[in-house]
Amino acid sequence: MRAFDFDLKSLQVFVIAAQTGSMTETARRLGLTQSSVSQTLSMLEKNLKVELLDRTVRPLGLTIAGRYFFDQSSHLLSQAEQTQKVFSQGAFEQLHLVRIAMVDSLATSLGKPLIEVVKKRTENWTLSTGRSHMHADALMSRQVDIIISDDALEDSDDLSRYPILSEPFVLVSPLNVSWEHKGGSLVSDIHRLHQELDFVRYTHDSLIGTSIERYLRRLGIKPAMRLQLDNTFAVLSMVASGLGWTITTPLCLYQSGIPLAQVKCQPLPANYGFKRRLTLVTRRHELSDLAEQMARDSCEIMSECFLPELEKDLPWLVADIDIG
């Protein structure tokens, strides 16, 4: 990281000079000499290689660059003042900010109860959703603090991981599709679906999408790139309307909002242990026991909310669901 061309003290001198339009008044407010103020401002402009103050007018004015630098400096000083206030109060009974990112299916089904847990343990929080690889990058670059994702970042050190859910993928087709075998779908059924209907796929940049494509390649199936959608509601809406078939997971089915009576679900043939695994991942030794508590609560919410619904609608799936 390169050295900065300014420090907080020089920013403070510049902001007050811009506000008062006077080096004399700036010196008085900060308990400095006028020559010290003048020297600080000149050095700041020299380091930045740009004029910030218009010294040809009285009171002092701002150049175009100076107006931009004033806005940025004011924001930085405000943040520094807030940080100083927090440390001077020594108030660290709670975490001050926790940033969480999770897969869409989990945010939809468990977002509210999980946030209730977080709110009890922190002063402020944010929740975002998006692609798994984006969550991983955000965690490693310290843009978020906790992710619940189907990418457990197994190759990264200094992370704590808490398993949340392991669920099988399932085959979903329109209601009018019939199977050769009454006990479920066969590989021949998928080949027949491939011939008769379009495959409704998740976008190629999603981890769930690439996992499904890998499974289909093992079966020797390469569907045409016609229907590629970025969320489960859109995917299942296409299937329910009879436009195609898809592969998804029970949690995605649960959160989509599409009534399961509108589609036909079957276990996948030759699934080779084909499952989606959701894991809570955080940087080690940073959040006290919040991550572990969130993981426990996630599993509890799954057991209380998700499994009963699955038992009611798709009881044959429950035995293949592992929580925690």
Coordinates of C-alpha atoms in Angstrom, one line a residue:
M1 CA 0.0 0.0 0.0
R2 CA 1.5 3.4 -1.0
A3 CA 2.0 6.1 1.5
F4 CA -0.6 8.8 1.7
D5 CA 0.1 12.4 0.7
F6 CA -1.8 13.8 3.7
D7 CA -2.6 13.0 7.3
L8 CA -5.6 13.8 9.5
K9 CA -4.0 16.9 11.0
S10 CA -3.4 18.5 7.6
L11 CA -7.0 17.6 6.6
Q12 CA -8.2 19.3 9.7
V13 CA -6.2 22.5 9.0
F14 CA -7.5 22.5 5.4
V15 CA -11.1 22.0 6.3
I16 CA -11.2 24.8 8.9
A17 CA -9.3 27.1 6.5
A18 CA -11.9 26.4 3.8
Q19 CA -14.8 26.9 6.3
T20 CA -13.5 30.2 7.8
G21 CA -11.7 31.6 4.7
S22 CA -8.9 32.8 7.0
M23 CA -5.5 31.4 8.0
T24 CA -5.5 33.6 11.1
E25 CA -8.9 32.2 12.3
T26 CA -7.7 28.7 11.5
A27 CA -4.6 29.2 13.6
R28 CA -6.7 30.6 16.5
R29 CA -9.1 27.7 16.5
L30 CA -6.4 25.0 16.4
G31 CA -3.9 26.8 18.8
L32 CA -1.3 27.1 16.1
T33 CA 0.7 29.9 14.6
Q34 CA -0.4 31.5 11.3
S35 CA 2.9 30.5 9.7
S36 CA 2.4 26.9 10.8
V37 CA -1.1 26.9 9.2
S38 CA 0.3 28.4 6.0
Q39 CA 3.2 25.9 5.9
T40 CA 0.8 22.9 6.4
L41 CA -1.5 24.0 3.6
S42 CA 1.4 24.7 1.2
M43 CA 2.9 21.2 2.0
L44 CA -0.5 19.6 1.4
E45 CA -0.8 21.2 -2.0
K46 CA 2.8 20.3 -2.8
N47 CA 2.2 16.6 -1.9
L48 CA -1.0 16.4 -3.8
K49 CA 0.5 18.3 -6.8
V50 CA -2.6 20.6 -7.1
E51 CA -3.8 23.9 -5.8
L52 CA -6.6 23.6 -3.3
L53 CA -7.1 27.2 -2.2
D54 CA -7.6 30.3 -4.2
R55 CA -5.4 32.8 -2.5
T56 CA -6.3 35.7 -4.9
V57 CA -9.6 36.4 -3.2
R58 CA -10.6 37.3 0.4
P59 CA -11.8 35.4 2.2
L60 CA -9.9 32.4 0.9
G61 CA -11.7 30.4 -1.8
L62 CA -11.6 26.9 -3.1
T63 CA -10.4 25.7 -6.5
I64 CA -12.4 23.0 -8.3
A65 CA -9.9 20.4 -6.9
G66 CA -10.3 22.1 -3.5
R67 CA -14.0 21.7 -3.5
Y68 CA -13.7 17.9 -4.1
F69 CA -10.9 17.5 -1.6
F70 CA -13.0 19.5 1.0
D71 CA -15.9 17.0 0.7
Q72 CA -13.7 14.0 1.0
S73 CA -11.7 15.5 3.9
S74 CA -14.9 16.3 5.8
H75 CA -16.1 12.7 5.4
L76 CA -12.7 11.3 6.6
L77 CA -12.6 13.6 9.6
S78 CA -16.1 12.7 10.5
Q79 CA -15.2 9.0 10.5
A80 CA -12.1 9.7 12.5
E81 CA -14.0 11.6 15.1
Q82 CA -16.6 8.8 15.4
T83 CA -13.8 6.3 15.8
Q84 CA -12.1 8.4 18.5
K85 CA -15.4 8.8 20.3
V86 CA -16.0 5.0 20.4
F87 CA -12.5 4.3 21.7
S88 CA -12.7 7.1 24.3
Q89 CA -15.9 5.6 25.7
G90 CA -14.4 2.1 25.7
A91 CA -17.8 0.7 24.7
F92 CA -17.0 -2.8 23.4
E93 CA -19.6 -4.9 25.0
Q94 CA -21.2 -5.3 21.6
L95 CA -19.7 -5.6 18.1
H96 CA -20.1 -2.3 16.3
L97 CA -20.8 -3.5 12.8
V98 CA -21.3 -7.0 11.3
R99 CA -21.6 -7.4 7.5
I100 CA -23.2 -10.6 6.4
A101 CA -23.6 -12.1 2.9
M102 CA -25.5 -15.2 2.1
V103 CA -27.0 -17.2 -0.8
D104 CA -30.5 -16.0 -2.0
S105 CA -32.3 -19.2 -1.0
L106 CA -31.1 -18.9 2.6
A107 CA -31.7 -15.1 2.9
T108 CA -35.3 -15.6 1.7
S109 CA -36.1 -18.5 4.1
L110 CA -34.0 -17.6 7.1
G111 CA -33.1 -14.0 6.8
K112 CA -35.5 -12.4 9.3
P113 CA -34.9 -14.8 12.3
L114 CA -31.1 -14.7 11.7
I115 CA -31.1 -10.9 11.7
E116 CA -33.0 -11.0 15.0
V117 CA -30.0 -12.9 16.4
V118 CA -27.5 -10.5 15.0
K119 CA -29.4 -7.4 16.2
K120 CA -29.0 -8.6 19.8
R121 CA -25.2 -8.9 19.5
T122 CA -24.2 -5.8 17.5
E123 CA -25.0 -2.1 17.2
N124 CA -25.2 -2.2 13.4
W125 CA -25.4 -4.7 10.6
T126 CA -25.8 -5.2 6.9
L127 CA -27.1 -8.2 4.9
S128 CA -26.5 -8.8 1.2
T129 CA -27.1 -11.6 -1.3
G130 CA -25.4 -12.5 -4.6
R131 CA -23.1 -14.9 -6.3
S132 CA -21.0 -17.3 -4.1
H133 CA -17.7 -16.3 -5.7
M134 CA -18.5 -12.6 -4.9
H135 CA -19.2 -13.6 -1.3
A136 CA -15.8 -15.4 -1.1
D137 CA -14.0 -12.4 -2.6
A138 CA -15.7 -10.0 -0.2
L139 CA -14.8 -12.1 2.9
M140 CA -11.2 -12.4 1.9
S141 CA -10.9 -8.6 1.2
R142 CA -12.7 -7.8 4.5
Q143 CA -15.7 -6.2 2.8
V144 CA -18.0 -8.6 4.7
D145 CA -17.4 -10.5 8.0
I146 CA -19.6 -13.6 7.7
I147 CA -20.8 -15.5 4.6
I148 CA -23.2 -18.4 4.4
S149 CA -22.4 -20.0 1.1
D150 CA -22.1 -23.1 -1.0
D151 CA -18.4 -22.2 -1.3
A152 CA -16.6 -23.1 2.0
L153 CA -13.3 -21.7 0.9
E154 CA -11.5 -24.9 1.8
D155 CA -8.2 -23.7 0.3
S156 CA -8.0 -20.6 2.5
D157 CA -6.4 -20.6 5.9
D158 CA -7.3 -18.6 9.1
L159 CA -11.1 -19.2 8.5
S160 CA -13.6 -20.8 10.8
R161 CA -16.3 -23.0 9.1
Y162 CA -19.6 -24.2 10.5
P163 CA -21.7 -26.6 8.4
I164 CA -25.3 -25.5 8.1
L165 CA -27.0 -27.7 5.5
S166 CA -26.3 -30.6 3.1
E167 CA -29.1 -31.2 0.6
P168 CA -29.5 -33.4 -2.5
F169 CA -30.3 -32.0 -5.9
V170 CA -33.7 -33.0 -7.4
L171 CA -35.2 -33.2 -10.8
V172 CA -38.1 -30.8 -11.4
S173 CA -40.4 -31.1 -14.5
P174 CA -43.8 -30.0 -15.6
L175 CA -46.8 -31.9 -14.2
N176 CA -47.6 -33.7 -17.5
V177 CA -44.3 -35.5 -17.6
S178 CA -44.4 -39.3 -16.9
W179 CA -41.7 -41.6 -15.7
E180 CA -40.8 -45.1 -17.0
H181 CA -40.2 -46.2 -13.4
K182 CA -42.8 -45.5 -10.7
G183 CA -40.2 -45.3 -8.0
G184 CA -38.5 -42.2 -9.5
S185 CA -36.6 -41.0 -12.6
L186 CA -34.1 -43.0 -14.5
V187 CA -31.1 -41.8 -16.6
S188 CA -33.2 -42.6 -19.6
D189 CA -35.9 -40.2 -18.3
I190 CA -33.5 -37.3 -18.2
H191 CA -32.3 -38.2 -21.8
R192 CA -35.9 -38.2 -22.9
L193 CA -36.6 -34.8 -21.2
H194 CA -33.5 -33.5 -22.9
Q195 CA -35.0 -34.5 -26.3
E196 CA -38.5 -33.2 -25.6
L197 CA -38.1 -30.1 -23.5
D198 CA -35.6 -27.3 -23.0
F199 CA -33.4 -27.3 -19.9
V200 CA -34.0 -24.3 -17.7
R201 CA -30.6 -23.6 -16.2
Y202 CA -29.1 -21.3 -13.6
T203 CA -26.6 -18.7 -15.0
H204 CA -23.2 -20.1 -15.7
D205 CA -21.5 -17.7 -13.2
S206 CA -23.3 -19.2 -10.2
L207 CA -21.8 -22.1 -8.2
I208 CA -25.1 -24.0 -8.2
G209 CA -25.3 -23.6 -12.0
T210 CA -21.8 -24.9 -12.6
S211 CA -22.4 -27.9 -10.3
I212 CA -25.5 -28.9 -12.2
E213 CA -23.7 -28.6 -15.5
R214 CA -21.0 -30.9 -14.2
Y215 CA -23.6 -33.5 -13.2
L216 CA -25.2 -33.4 -16.6
R217 CA -21.9 -33.8 -18.4
R218 CA -21.3 -37.0 -16.3
L219 CA -24.6 -38.3 -17.8
G220 CA -23.5 -37.3 -21.3
I221 CA -26.1 -34.5 -21.6
K222 CA -25.3 -31.1 -22.9
P223 CA -28.5 -29.0 -23.1
A224 CA -28.8 -26.1 -25.6
M225 CA -28.1 -22.6 -24.1
R226 CA -31.6 -21.3 -24.5
L227 CA -33.1 -20.6 -21.0
Q228 CA -30.5 -19.2 -18.5
L229 CA -32.0 -17.4 -15.5
D230 CA -30.5 -15.9 -12.4
N231 CA -33.0 -16.9 -9.7
T232 CA -35.0 -19.9 -8.6
F233 CA -38.4 -18.2 -8.9
A234 CA -37.8 -17.5 -12.6
V235 CA -36.4 -21.0 -13.2
L236 CA -39.3 -22.8 -11.6
S237 CA -41.9 -20.4 -13.1
M238 CA -40.6 -21.6 -16.6
V239 CA -40.9 -25.2 -15.5
A240 CA -44.4 -24.8 -14.0
S241 CA -45.6 -23.2 -17.3
G242 CA -44.4 -26.3 -19.2
L243 CA -41.5 -24.6 -21.0
G244 CA -38.9 -26.9 -19.7
W245 CA -37.3 -28.9 -16.9
T246 CA -34.6 -28.2 -14.4
I247 CA -32.4 -29.4 -11.5
T248 CA -32.4 -27.6 -8.2
T249 CA -32.4 -28.2 -4.4
P250 CA -35.1 -28.5 -1.8
L251 CA -34.2 -25.2 -0.1
C252 CA -34.4 -23.5 -3.4
L253 CA -37.8 -25.1 -4.0
Y254 CA -38.9 -23.9 -0.5
Q255 CA -37.8 -20.3 -1.0
S256 CA -39.0 -19.8 -4.5
G257 CA -42.6 -19.3 -3.6
I258 CA -43.8 -21.5 -6.5
P259 CA -46.4 -24.0 -5.1
L260 CA -45.0 -27.5 -5.3
A261 CA -48.4 -28.7 -6.6
Q262 CA -47.5 -26.9 -9.9
V263 CA -44.4 -29.0 -10.7
K264 CA -43.3 -32.6 -10.4
C265 CA -40.2 -33.4 -8.3
Q266 CA -38.2 -36.6 -8.4
P267 CA -34.9 -37.8 -7.0
L268 CA -32.0 -37.7 -9.5
P269 CA -30.8 -41.0 -10.9
A270 CA -27.1 -41.8 -10.5
N271 CA -26.5 -38.8 -8.4
Y272 CA -23.0 -39.8 -7.3
G273 CA -23.5 -38.1 -3.9
F274 CA -24.5 -34.9 -5.8
K275 CA -25.4 -32.5 -3.0
R276 CA -25.2 -28.8 -2.2
R277 CA -23.5 -27.9 1.1
L278 CA -24.1 -24.6 2.8
T279 CA -21.4 -23.4 5.3
L280 CA -21.1 -20.4 7.5
V281 CA -17.5 -19.0 7.0
T282 CA -15.8 -16.2 8.9
R283 CA -12.4 -14.9 9.7
R284 CA -11.0 -16.6 12.8
H285 CA -10.8 -14.9 16.2
E286 CA -12.7 -11.7 15.2
L287 CA -16.4 -11.9 16.1
S288 CA -16.3 -13.5 19.6
D289 CA -18.8 -16.3 19.5
L290 CA -21.3 -14.6 17.1
A291 CA -20.5 -16.8 14.1
E292 CA -20.9 -20.0 16.2
Q293 CA -24.2 -18.7 17.6
M294 CA -25.5 -17.8 14.1
A295 CA -24.6 -21.3 12.9
R296 CA -26.5 -22.9 15.8
D297 CA -29.5 -20.7 15.2
S298 CA -29.4 -21.4 11.5
C299 CA -29.5 -25.1 12.1
E300 CA -32.3 -24.6 14.7
I301 CA -34.4 -22.5 12.3
M302 CA -33.8 -25.1 9.5
S303 CA -35.1 -27.9 11.8
E304 CA -38.1 -25.9 13.0
C305 CA -39.2 -24.2 9.7
F306 CA -37.7 -25.9 6.7
L307 CA -37.9 -29.6 7.6
P308 CA -41.6 -29.6 8.6
E309 CA -42.5 -28.1 5.2
L310 CA -40.4 -30.6 3.4
E311 CA -41.9 -33.5 5.4
K312 CA -45.4 -32.3 4.4
D313 CA -44.7 -31.8 0.7
L314 CA -41.8 -34.0 -0.2
P315 CA -41.4 -36.6 2.6
W316 CA -39.1 -38.8 0.5
L317 CA -36.4 -36.1 0.6
V318 CA -36.2 -35.6 4.4
A319 CA -33.9 -38.6 5.0
D320 CA -31.3 -37.1 2.6
I321 CA -31.2 -33.8 4.4
D322 CA -28.4 -33.2 6.9
I323 CA -28.5 -30.1 9.2
G324 CA -25.3 -29.0 10.9

